[in-house]
Amino acid sequence: VKKILIEMEDQKQNYEQKAKEAIQKMIEEKLQAEQQLQNSQRSLAVTKEDCALWKEHYDVLKAEWTEMNKAHSDLKSNLHFSCKGIEKNQELHQALGNLENKHAELCLKISTLEVDNKLKAEHIDAIEGIMRKGNMRVFSPE
């Protein structure tokens, strides 16, 4: 009986030792899990900060993109109006050239008519002179 008690005592101590080792191992695993949890929480906090920074950067870039898109639209519109203005300017320049050509033609006609008028006036003066010499009366429209 004493031998059995000693064996049982040994088994009890053996079980207690194994239980202590298992508990110690569980405590170590728990500490490791807690350490991993803390590391994960720190990592999560850093990731959240990074996310906030990237979101802020995204918002800034989005605002800049919106401004640039509006500026692009404004420039495109201005270019369109400028092109229309250039076309209108070209049309006006062409019309001015046509008017200048017409003016030159009219000036040439005026000059031709003035020369013709002068020749006719000289001719009329010559005829009146001949008629005066021949005592003929000249009818004047006056």
Tab-separated table of N, CA, C and O in Angstrom, residues 29-45:
chain	number	residue	atom	x	y	z
A	29	GLU	N	1.602	31.501	-24.120
A	29	GLU	CA	0.833	31.671	-25.354
A	29	GLU	C	-0.118	32.859	-25.231
A	29	GLU	O	-0.299	33.629	-26.177
A	30	LYS	N	-0.715	33.002	-24.034
A	30	LYS	CA	-1.604	34.131	-23.799
A	30	LYS	C	-0.819	35.438	-23.905
A	30	LYS	O	-1.274	36.399	-24.535
A	31	LEU	N	0.379	35.489	-23.308
A	31	LEU	CA	1.219	36.691	-23.381
A	31	LEU	C	1.605	36.983	-24.829
A	31	LEU	O	1.589	38.148	-25.263
A	32	GLN	N	1.949	35.916	-25.571
A	32	GLN	CA	2.283	36.110	-26.982
A	32	GLN	C	1.071	36.632	-27.754
A	32	GLN	O	1.196	37.535	-28.593
A	33	ALA	N	-0.101	36.064	-27.478
A	33	ALA	CA	-1.323	36.505	-28.149
A	33	ALA	C	-1.618	37.958	-27.805
A	33	ALA	O	-1.987	38.762	-28.681
A	34	GLU	N	-1.437	38.313	-26.524
A	34	GLU	CA	-1.645	39.707	-26.112
A	34	GLU	C	-0.634	40.613	-26.795
A	34	GLU	O	-0.967	41.719	-27.231
A	35	GLN	N	0.631	40.152	-26.902
A	35	GLN	CA	1.665	40.934	-27.586
A	35	GLN	C	1.303	41.105	-29.068
A	35	GLN	O	1.417	42.211	-29.615
A	36	GLN	N	0.838	40.035	-29.702
A	36	GLN	CA	0.430	40.121	-31.103
A	36	GLN	C	-0.771	41.051	-31.254
A	36	GLN	O	-0.852	41.826	-32.212
A	37	LEU	N	-1.696	40.985	-30.284
A	37	LEU	CA	-2.853	41.878	-30.318
A	37	LEU	C	-2.403	43.334	-30.224
A	37	LEU	O	-2.876	44.193	-30.984
A	38	GLN	N	-1.485	43.610	-29.301
A	38	GLN	CA	-0.967	44.983	-29.160
A	38	GLN	C	-0.260	45.420	-30.433
A	38	GLN	O	-0.442	46.556	-30.896
A	39	ASN	N	0.550	44.522	-31.005
A	39	ASN	CA	1.229	44.848	-32.267
A	39	ASN	C	0.213	45.117	-33.377
A	39	ASN	O	0.355	46.070	-34.149
A	40	SER	N	-0.813	44.271	-33.427
A	40	SER	CA	-1.855	44.456	-34.444
A	40	SER	C	-2.595	45.766	-34.218
A	40	SER	O	-2.916	46.480	-35.180
A	41	GLN	N	-2.860	46.106	-32.953
A	41	GLN	CA	-3.550	47.361	-32.648
A	41	GLN	C	-2.693	48.560	-33.037
A	41	GLN	O	-3.194	49.534	-33.586
A	42	ARG	N	-1.374	48.466	-32.738
A	42	ARG	CA	-0.464	49.553	-33.149
A	42	ARG	C	-0.425	49.652	-34.672
A	42	ARG	O	-0.474	50.747	-35.241
A	43	SER	N	-0.341	48.506	-35.313
A	43	SER	CA	-0.324	48.484	-36.778
A	43	SER	C	-1.616	49.061	-37.343
A	43	SER	O	-1.607	49.825	-38.303
A	44	LEU	N	-2.742	48.699	-36.722
A	44	LEU	CA	-4.032	49.233	-37.149
A	44	LEU	C	-4.072	50.749	-36.975
A	44	LEU	O	-4.547	51.476	-37.856
A	45	ALA	N	-3.554	51.248	-35.857
A	45	ALA	CA	-3.540	52.696	-35.602
A	45	ALA	C	-2.685	53.405	-36.654
A	45	ALA	O	-3.091	54.442	-37.203
